[in-house]
Tab-separated table of C-alpha atoms in Angstrom:
chain	number	residue	atom	x	y	z
A	83	MET	CA	129.329	130.278	129.204
A	84	ALA	CA	129.137	133.909	130.136
A	85	ASP	CA	128.718	134.559	133.801
A	86	THR	CA	125.778	136.908	134.116
A	87	ASN	CA	124.984	136.061	137.679
A	88	GLN	CA	124.677	139.572	139.033
A	89	GLY	CA	122.626	141.155	141.750
A	90	HIS	CA	121.110	138.360	143.722
A	91	SER	CA	124.383	136.853	144.833
A	92	GLN	CA	126.641	139.880	144.621
A	93	ARG	CA	129.439	139.935	147.173
A	94	ALA	CA	128.136	136.752	148.758
A	95	ILE	CA	130.390	133.755	149.194
A	96	VAL	CA	129.388	131.142	146.633
A	97	ILE	CA	128.990	127.713	148.173
A	98	GLY	CA	129.635	125.312	145.284
A	99	ILE	CA	128.541	121.692	145.200
A	100	GLY	CA	130.011	119.802	148.133
A	101	GLU	CA	131.255	122.964	149.874
A	102	TYR	CA	130.240	124.544	153.162
A	103	HIS	CA	130.949	127.790	154.986
A	104	THR	CA	130.231	129.213	158.411
A	105	GLY	CA	130.383	132.794	159.655
A	106	ALA	CA	128.522	136.097	159.420
A	107	GLU	CA	129.151	136.843	155.707
A	108	PRO	CA	126.388	136.591	153.097
A	109	MET	CA	126.355	133.164	151.451
A	110	THR	CA	124.727	131.882	148.295
A	111	SER	CA	124.195	128.589	146.506
A	112	ILE	CA	123.684	128.883	142.776
A	113	GLY	CA	121.197	126.751	140.861
A	114	LEU	CA	120.119	124.126	143.351
A	115	GLY	CA	118.477	121.262	141.474
A	116	SER	CA	118.520	117.855	143.119
A	117	CYS	CA	121.072	119.171	145.636
A	118	ILE	CA	120.077	120.659	148.984
A	119	GLY	CA	121.110	124.001	150.386
A	120	LEU	CA	121.149	123.441	154.142
A	121	ILE	CA	121.352	126.521	156.332
A	122	MET	CA	121.917	126.617	160.084
A	123	HIS	CA	121.418	129.884	161.936
A	124	ASP	CA	122.333	131.188	165.390
A	125	LYS	CA	120.077	134.177	166.070
A	126	ILE	CA	121.928	135.150	169.247
A	127	LEU	CA	125.330	135.513	167.585
A	128	GLY	CA	124.028	136.456	164.137
A	129	ILE	CA	126.147	133.815	162.477
A	130	GLY	CA	125.328	130.688	160.553
A	131	GLY	CA	126.437	128.176	157.987
A	132	MET	CA	125.473	126.831	154.593
A	133	ALA	CA	126.248	123.530	152.874
A	134	HIS	CA	125.541	122.498	149.256
A	135	ILE	CA	124.698	118.822	149.698
A	136	MET	CA	124.727	116.517	146.657
A	137	LEU	CA	124.219	113.010	148.058
A	138	PRO	CA	122.383	111.520	151.065
A	139	GLU	CA	125.068	109.186	152.464
A	140	SER	CA	128.823	109.553	152.886
A	141	GLY	CA	129.329	105.842	153.484
A	142	GLY	CA	132.334	106.769	155.600
A	143	LYS	CA	133.965	109.056	153.017
A	144	ARG	CA	135.591	112.131	154.569
A	145	ASP	CA	136.984	113.822	151.456
A	146	ARG	CA	134.221	116.414	150.945
A	147	LEU	CA	132.332	117.046	154.130
A	148	GLY	CA	129.749	119.338	152.556
A	149	LYS	CA	128.888	116.837	149.823
A	150	TYR	CA	126.860	114.371	151.886
A	151	ALA	CA	123.874	115.011	154.179
A	152	ASP	CA	125.344	113.241	157.214
A	153	THR	CA	128.836	114.776	157.099
A	154	ALA	CA	127.481	118.222	156.176
A	155	ILE	CA	125.248	118.359	159.249
A	156	ASP	CA	128.148	117.232	161.446
A	157	ILE	CA	130.647	119.749	160.100
A	158	LEU	CA	128.234	122.706	160.263
A	159	LEU	CA	127.485	121.892	163.901
A	160	GLN	CA	131.182	121.455	164.651
A	161	GLU	CA	132.298	124.680	162.946
A	162	LEU	CA	129.490	126.740	164.467
A	163	SER	CA	130.273	125.371	167.891
A	164	LYS	CA	133.917	126.437	167.362
A	165	LYS	CA	132.601	129.937	166.628
A	166	GLY	CA	130.715	129.951	169.911
A	167	SER	CA	127.260	128.664	168.994
A	168	SER	CA	125.597	126.308	171.367
A	169	LYS	CA	123.641	123.523	169.696
A	170	ASN	CA	120.297	124.395	171.285
A	171	MET	CA	120.451	127.917	169.830
A	172	LEU	CA	120.745	126.592	166.266
A	173	GLN	CA	117.877	126.320	163.834
A	174	ALA	CA	117.880	124.927	160.301
A	175	LYS	CA	116.234	125.568	156.947
A	176	MET	CA	116.620	123.689	153.702
A	177	VAL	CA	115.987	124.386	150.025
A	178	GLY	CA	116.284	122.173	146.939
A	179	GLY	CA	115.847	118.468	146.273
A	180	ALA	CA	113.990	118.985	143.005
A	181	GLN	CA	113.541	116.424	140.276
A	182	MET	CA	114.413	118.376	137.170
A	183	PHE	CA	113.928	115.671	134.531
A	184	ALA	CA	110.622	113.818	134.580
A	185	ASN	CA	111.957	110.739	132.802
A	186	PHE	CA	115.580	110.715	133.864
A	187	SER	CA	116.937	107.198	134.290
A	188	GLY	CA	120.020	108.083	136.350
A	189	ASN	CA	120.483	108.307	140.097
A	190	LEU	CA	116.894	107.512	141.012
A	191	SER	CA	114.902	110.247	142.814
A	192	ILE	CA	118.127	111.597	144.280
A	193	GLY	CA	116.436	114.878	145.225
A	194	GLU	CA	113.823	113.109	147.331
A	195	ARG	CA	116.471	110.966	149.027
A	196	ASN	CA	118.523	114.058	149.827
A	197	ILE	CA	115.505	115.716	151.474
A	198	GLU	CA	114.795	112.631	153.587
A	199	ALA	CA	118.429	112.276	154.641
A	200	VAL	CA	118.708	115.908	155.760
A	201	ARG	CA	115.407	115.681	157.645
A	202	ALA	CA	116.450	112.495	159.413
A	203	GLY	CA	119.918	113.859	160.199
A	204	LEU	CA	118.565	117.077	161.732
A	205	LYS	CA	116.038	115.156	163.787
A	206	GLN	CA	118.746	112.858	165.085
A	207	LYS	CA	120.832	115.852	166.193
A	208	GLY	CA	117.803	117.571	167.722
A	209	ILE	CA	118.016	120.626	165.426
A	210	SER	CA	114.599	122.058	164.609
A	211	LEU	CA	113.709	122.624	160.960
A	212	LYS	CA	112.239	126.129	160.827
A	213	GLY	CA	111.454	126.296	157.142
A	214	GLU	CA	111.853	124.543	153.838
A	215	ASP	CA	111.210	124.909	150.134
A	216	VAL	CA	111.918	121.463	148.757
A	217	GLY	CA	110.917	119.041	146.007
A	218	GLY	CA	109.091	119.993	142.850
A	219	THR	CA	110.702	120.285	139.434
A	220	LYS	CA	112.276	123.748	139.485
A	221	GLY	CA	115.781	124.983	140.184
A	222	ARG	CA	116.475	127.510	142.955
A	223	THR	CA	119.246	129.980	143.811
A	224	ILE	CA	119.423	130.948	147.485
A	225	LEU	CA	120.908	133.852	149.422
A	226	TYR	CA	121.403	134.005	153.177
A	227	CYS	CA	122.749	136.953	155.185
A	228	PRO	CA	123.383	135.690	158.737
A	229	ALA	CA	124.074	139.154	160.163
A	230	ASN	CA	120.569	140.387	159.243
A	231	ASN	CA	118.289	137.534	160.214
A	232	PHE	CA	117.348	133.969	159.319
A	233	THR	CA	115.594	134.915	156.064
A	234	ILE	CA	116.508	132.849	153.014
A	235	SER	CA	115.828	134.543	149.668
A	236	ILE	CA	114.970	132.116	146.898
A	237	ARG	CA	115.080	132.943	143.200
A	238	ARG	CA	113.827	130.724	140.393
A	239	ALA	CA	114.787	130.593	136.717
A	240	ASP	CA	111.730	132.629	135.642
A	241	GLY	CA	112.837	135.434	137.973
A	242	THR	CA	110.205	134.921	140.656
A	243	CYS	CA	111.507	135.396	144.182
A	244	SER	CA	110.272	134.225	147.537
A	245	GLU	CA	111.505	134.023	151.098
A	246	ILE	CA	111.394	131.476	153.869
B	143	MET	CA	140.987	110.520	139.499
B	144	THR	CA	142.901	109.782	136.345
B	145	ILE	CA	145.630	112.277	135.704
B	146	LEU	CA	145.812	112.788	131.986
B	147	THR	CA	149.164	112.686	130.244
B	148	PRO	CA	149.631	115.426	127.629
B	149	ILE	CA	149.242	112.827	124.868
B	150	GLN	CA	146.003	111.528	126.378
B	151	ALA	CA	144.676	115.052	126.767
B	152	ASP	CA	145.517	115.737	123.112
B	153	ALA	CA	143.798	112.543	122.049
B	154	LEU	CA	140.674	113.417	124.045
B	155	ASN	CA	140.694	116.905	122.594
B	156	GLU	CA	140.840	115.407	119.131
B	157	LEU	CA	137.926	113.116	119.945
B	158	GLY	CA	135.849	116.048	121.162
B	159	ASN	CA	136.943	118.058	118.139
B	160	ILE	CA	135.789	115.444	115.634
B	161	GLY	CA	132.555	114.778	117.519
B	162	SER	CA	131.561	118.401	117.892
B	163	SER	CA	132.472	119.401	114.337
B	164	HIS	CA	130.197	116.630	113.047
B	165	ALA	CA	127.457	117.834	115.394
B	166	ALA	CA	127.974	121.398	114.141
B	167	ASN	CA	127.794	120.221	110.531
B	168	ALA	CA	124.511	118.480	111.279
B	169	LEU	CA	123.112	121.685	112.790
B	170	SER	CA	124.443	123.699	109.879
B	171	ALA	CA	122.605	121.416	107.438
B	172	LEU	CA	119.371	121.848	109.423
B	173	LEU	CA	119.580	125.632	109.560
B	174	MET	CA	121.076	125.847	106.068
B	175	HIS	CA	123.594	128.295	107.417
B	176	GLN	CA	127.165	128.245	108.582
B	177	ILE	CA	127.844	127.372	112.226
B	178	GLU	CA	130.981	128.610	113.946
B	179	LEU	CA	132.327	126.559	116.797
B	180	THR	CA	134.965	127.382	119.366
B	181	VAL	CA	137.883	124.997	119.729
B	182	PRO	CA	136.496	122.273	121.967
B	183	ALA	CA	138.143	122.087	125.354
B	184	VAL	CA	138.483	119.057	127.567
B	185	GLU	CA	138.390	120.286	131.098
B	186	ILE	CA	138.563	118.564	134.440
B	187	ILE	CA	136.355	120.664	136.676
B	188	ASP	CA	135.905	120.367	140.416
B	189	LEU	CA	132.280	119.899	141.500
B	190	ALA	CA	132.508	123.050	143.580
B	191	ASP	CA	133.451	125.109	140.497
B	192	ILE	CA	130.834	123.830	138.044
B	193	HIS	CA	128.744	126.964	138.632
B	194	GLY	CA	131.471	128.935	136.859
B	195	CYS	CA	130.997	126.811	133.747
B	196	VAL	CA	127.215	126.269	133.811
B	197	THR	CA	125.423	129.176	135.492
B	198	ASP	CA	121.951	129.489	137.002
B	199	ASP	CA	120.745	131.412	133.941
B	200	LEU	CA	117.705	130.144	132.069
B	201	PHE	CA	118.602	127.488	129.514
B	202	VAL	CA	116.814	124.939	127.443
B	203	THR	CA	118.750	121.785	128.291
B	204	ILE	CA	118.414	118.751	126.059
B	205	LEU	CA	119.951	115.697	127.663
B	206	PHE	CA	121.007	112.338	126.229
B	207	GLU	CA	122.536	109.367	127.928
B	208	MET	CA	125.228	107.705	125.826
B	209	GLN	CA	124.259	104.078	125.326
B	210	GLY	CA	125.662	101.130	123.434
B	211	GLU	CA	128.809	99.085	123.840
B	212	ILE	CA	129.779	100.888	127.041
B	213	ASP	CA	127.133	100.823	129.797
B	214	HIS	CA	126.341	104.084	131.613
B	215	ALA	CA	128.934	105.774	129.445
B	216	GLY	CA	127.963	109.306	130.392
B	217	TYR	CA	125.883	112.148	128.982
B	218	ILE	CA	125.672	114.532	126.066
B	219	MET	CA	123.956	117.862	126.661
B	220	PHE	CA	122.939	120.739	124.495
B	221	LEU	CA	122.307	123.956	126.436
B	222	LEU	CA	120.611	126.829	124.630
B	223	PRO	CA	119.674	130.233	126.023
B	224	LEU	CA	115.875	130.531	125.719
B	225	ASP	CA	115.978	133.301	123.079
B	226	SER	CA	118.371	131.252	120.937
B	227	ALA	CA	116.129	128.205	121.266
B	228	ILE	CA	113.126	130.217	120.086
B	229	ARG	CA	115.034	131.715	117.157
B	230	MET	CA	116.207	128.247	116.179
B	231	THR	CA	112.724	126.741	116.112
B	232	ASN	CA	111.470	129.845	114.296
B	233	VAL	CA	113.961	129.146	111.508
B	234	LEU	CA	112.937	125.512	111.263
B	235	LEU	CA	109.190	125.898	111.712
B	236	GLY	CA	108.801	129.106	109.692
B	237	THR	CA	107.399	131.047	112.653
B	238	THR	CA	108.556	134.585	113.461
B	239	GLU	CA	107.330	135.577	116.936
B	240	GLU	CA	110.324	135.900	119.283
B	241	GLU	CA	108.680	137.063	122.527
B	242	ARG	CA	106.832	133.899	123.415
B	243	GLU	CA	106.868	130.751	125.489
B	244	LEU	CA	108.065	127.480	124.012
B	245	THR	CA	105.211	125.381	122.674
B	246	GLU	CA	105.056	121.600	122.602
B	247	MET	CA	105.940	121.792	118.917
B	248	ASP	CA	109.044	123.857	119.755
B	249	GLU	CA	110.075	121.367	122.409
B	250	SER	CA	109.830	118.347	120.137
B	251	THR	CA	111.681	120.269	117.432
B	252	LEU	CA	114.486	121.062	119.876
B	253	GLN	CA	114.622	117.461	121.051
B	254	GLU	CA	114.939	116.345	117.445
B	255	ILE	CA	117.691	118.888	116.723
B	256	GLY	CA	119.500	117.664	119.835
B	257	ASN	CA	119.021	114.085	118.745
B	258	ILE	CA	120.509	114.726	115.323
B	259	MET	CA	123.503	116.530	116.848
B	260	ALA	CA	124.116	113.948	119.574
B	261	SER	CA	123.911	111.158	116.996
B	262	ALA	CA	126.379	112.970	114.755
B	263	PHE	CA	128.730	113.475	117.703
B	264	LEU	CA	128.596	109.824	118.731
B	265	ASN	CA	128.820	108.495	115.161
B	266	ALA	CA	131.991	110.450	114.603
B	267	SER	CA	133.645	109.441	117.859
B	268	ALA	CA	132.447	105.838	117.423
B	269	GLU	CA	134.088	105.693	114.033
B	270	LEU	CA	137.345	106.939	115.491
B	271	LEU	CA	137.301	104.493	118.411
B	272	SER	CA	135.409	101.591	116.784
B	273	VAL	CA	132.946	101.644	119.677
B	274	VAL	CA	129.256	101.772	118.799
B	275	MET	CA	127.399	104.389	120.833
B	276	ILE	CA	123.913	105.823	120.392
B	277	PRO	CA	122.033	108.556	122.254
B	278	SER	CA	119.087	107.658	124.500
B	279	PRO	CA	115.723	109.322	123.810
B	280	PRO	CA	116.046	113.010	124.709
B	281	SER	CA	114.929	114.684	127.945
B	282	LEU	CA	114.255	118.393	127.849
B	283	VAL	CA	114.058	120.876	130.686
B	284	ILE	CA	113.707	124.664	130.671
B	285	ASP	CA	115.283	125.955	133.861
B	286	MET	CA	118.555	127.041	135.481
B	287	GLY	CA	121.430	125.316	133.685
B	288	HIS	CA	123.228	124.448	136.919
B	289	SER	CA	120.078	122.951	138.444
B	290	ALA	CA	119.491	120.822	135.369
B	291	ILE	CA	122.913	119.196	135.485
B	292	GLU	CA	123.006	118.532	139.246
B	293	GLU	CA	121.173	115.237	138.812
B	294	ILE	CA	123.777	114.167	136.272
B	295	LEU	CA	126.628	115.167	138.560
B	296	ALA	CA	124.994	113.211	141.393
B	297	GLU	CA	125.407	110.159	139.206
B	298	LEU	CA	128.822	110.798	137.655
B	299	ALA	CA	130.605	112.142	140.729
B	300	VAL	CA	129.723	109.734	143.528
B	301	GLU	CA	133.240	108.352	143.974
B	302	VAL	CA	135.119	111.380	142.658
B	303	ASN	CA	134.940	115.140	143.116
B	304	GLU	CA	135.721	116.200	139.563
B	305	VAL	CA	133.991	115.760	136.238
B	306	ILE	CA	135.480	115.687	132.765
B	307	ILE	CA	133.687	118.001	130.369
B	308	PHE	CA	134.114	118.293	126.615
B	309	HIS	CA	132.785	121.714	125.926
B	310	THR	CA	132.252	123.746	122.784
B	311	THR	CA	130.180	126.801	121.921
B	312	LEU	CA	128.264	126.867	118.652
B	313	THR	CA	127.143	130.111	117.075
B	314	CYS	CA	125.133	130.985	114.006
B	315	ASP	CA	125.602	134.692	113.233
B	316	GLN	CA	122.866	134.822	110.617
B	317	TYR	CA	120.141	134.117	113.187
B	318	SER	CA	122.131	135.133	116.309
B	319	ILE	CA	121.796	131.699	117.783
B	320	ASN	CA	124.302	130.320	120.240
B	321	GLY	CA	124.423	127.119	122.208
B	322	ASN	CA	126.716	124.936	124.237
B	323	LEU	CA	127.434	121.345	123.428
B	324	MET	CA	128.806	119.321	126.328
B	325	MET	CA	129.789	115.744	126.841
B	326	MET	CA	130.451	114.313	130.288
B	327	PRO	CA	131.846	110.788	130.213
B	328	ALA	CA	131.673	108.576	133.285
B	329	ILE	CA	135.081	107.869	134.832
B	330	ASP	CA	134.937	104.225	133.706
B	331	THR	CA	134.151	105.320	130.184
B	332	LEU	CA	137.079	107.677	130.206
B	333	SER	CA	139.492	104.942	131.195
B	334	GLN	CA	138.063	102.671	128.481
B	335	ILE	CA	138.431	105.440	125.920
B	336	LEU	CA	141.982	106.110	127.087
B	337	THR	CA	142.869	102.419	126.829
B	338	ILE	CA	141.547	102.271	123.266
B	339	MET	CA	143.406	105.450	122.396
B	340	ASP	CA	146.651	104.197	123.900
B	341	GLN	CA	146.395	101.086	121.744
B	342	MET	CA	145.763	103.203	118.659
B	343	LEU	CA	148.723	105.458	119.460
B	344	ASN	CA	150.969	102.438	120.003
B	345	ASP	CA	149.808	100.834	116.781
B	346	THR	CA	150.688	103.896	114.770
B	347	ALA	CA	153.924	104.565	116.630
């Protein structure tokens, strides 16, 4: 398929499914459906991190730390702490967890389970959730520029944009 | 993750080739016009790179689970850019307006087109492998392509970090319609298919 993904995510680091990144560079996650884009932000240092979470539980797997809610939260905290963030300065936002197909028989309500797992994980670590755009039936592409502020731009398939 | 030998990769390519050319023939008969298809590719794509293959552009995605002799065998998908989808239903329904939303009638037409193509694909590959497979009832979603397939990936790639994708692009120049036909087998299905193919290759050797 032709890649026509211009503009919204230009020059941003693309965080693919199961990936994560921390730093001050712009980051984007393309086409979040049932997956969650989890963002952690340090407003003092102007840095942050993003993970593209696909599943709620790692079950002990350590192969793709950004893929599961529990390991993604851990690794973002760990990497941001290495970059000088202290845990009580960090705030989180999350986007995604949609159910795209109304009558899909596969991995049951995986979007909803992802949302719950991220919420529970953040609560357990004492990270406050400052904003979210989750659930529903629509896909979302997100852009986050840590150096500016903690604003997450969200674009939907019909072109409508919003911010949290 | 199974590492494919060159012979296995060839065999899978051939399977995808036969399946998608039958699907293209079925579409060609519906539109009463020739359909060109690119040489189908079997690719092993890392989860993190799927966005390079299926973007967040607006697509009509028609999804089928492959059912039959192999349980949870995987999925067949037909992804159409919205304008192509509208032109396609215009041809079939005799309507002409291109700048419009999809109606319920359009959606059921597209589901039926998808159904005919998925059935043709599975019939052809079933004949080759002697494994009976049929498509589930269709699900249709109009949204970002990448978003639509994430739920499928969340099922196929729990234990692994790559997916196998048979991928071909269909085009109809007459009506400037293009679409993408994809098949994503579950890992278990792939190993079953490979076992059957190995036997066939040994038998003919």
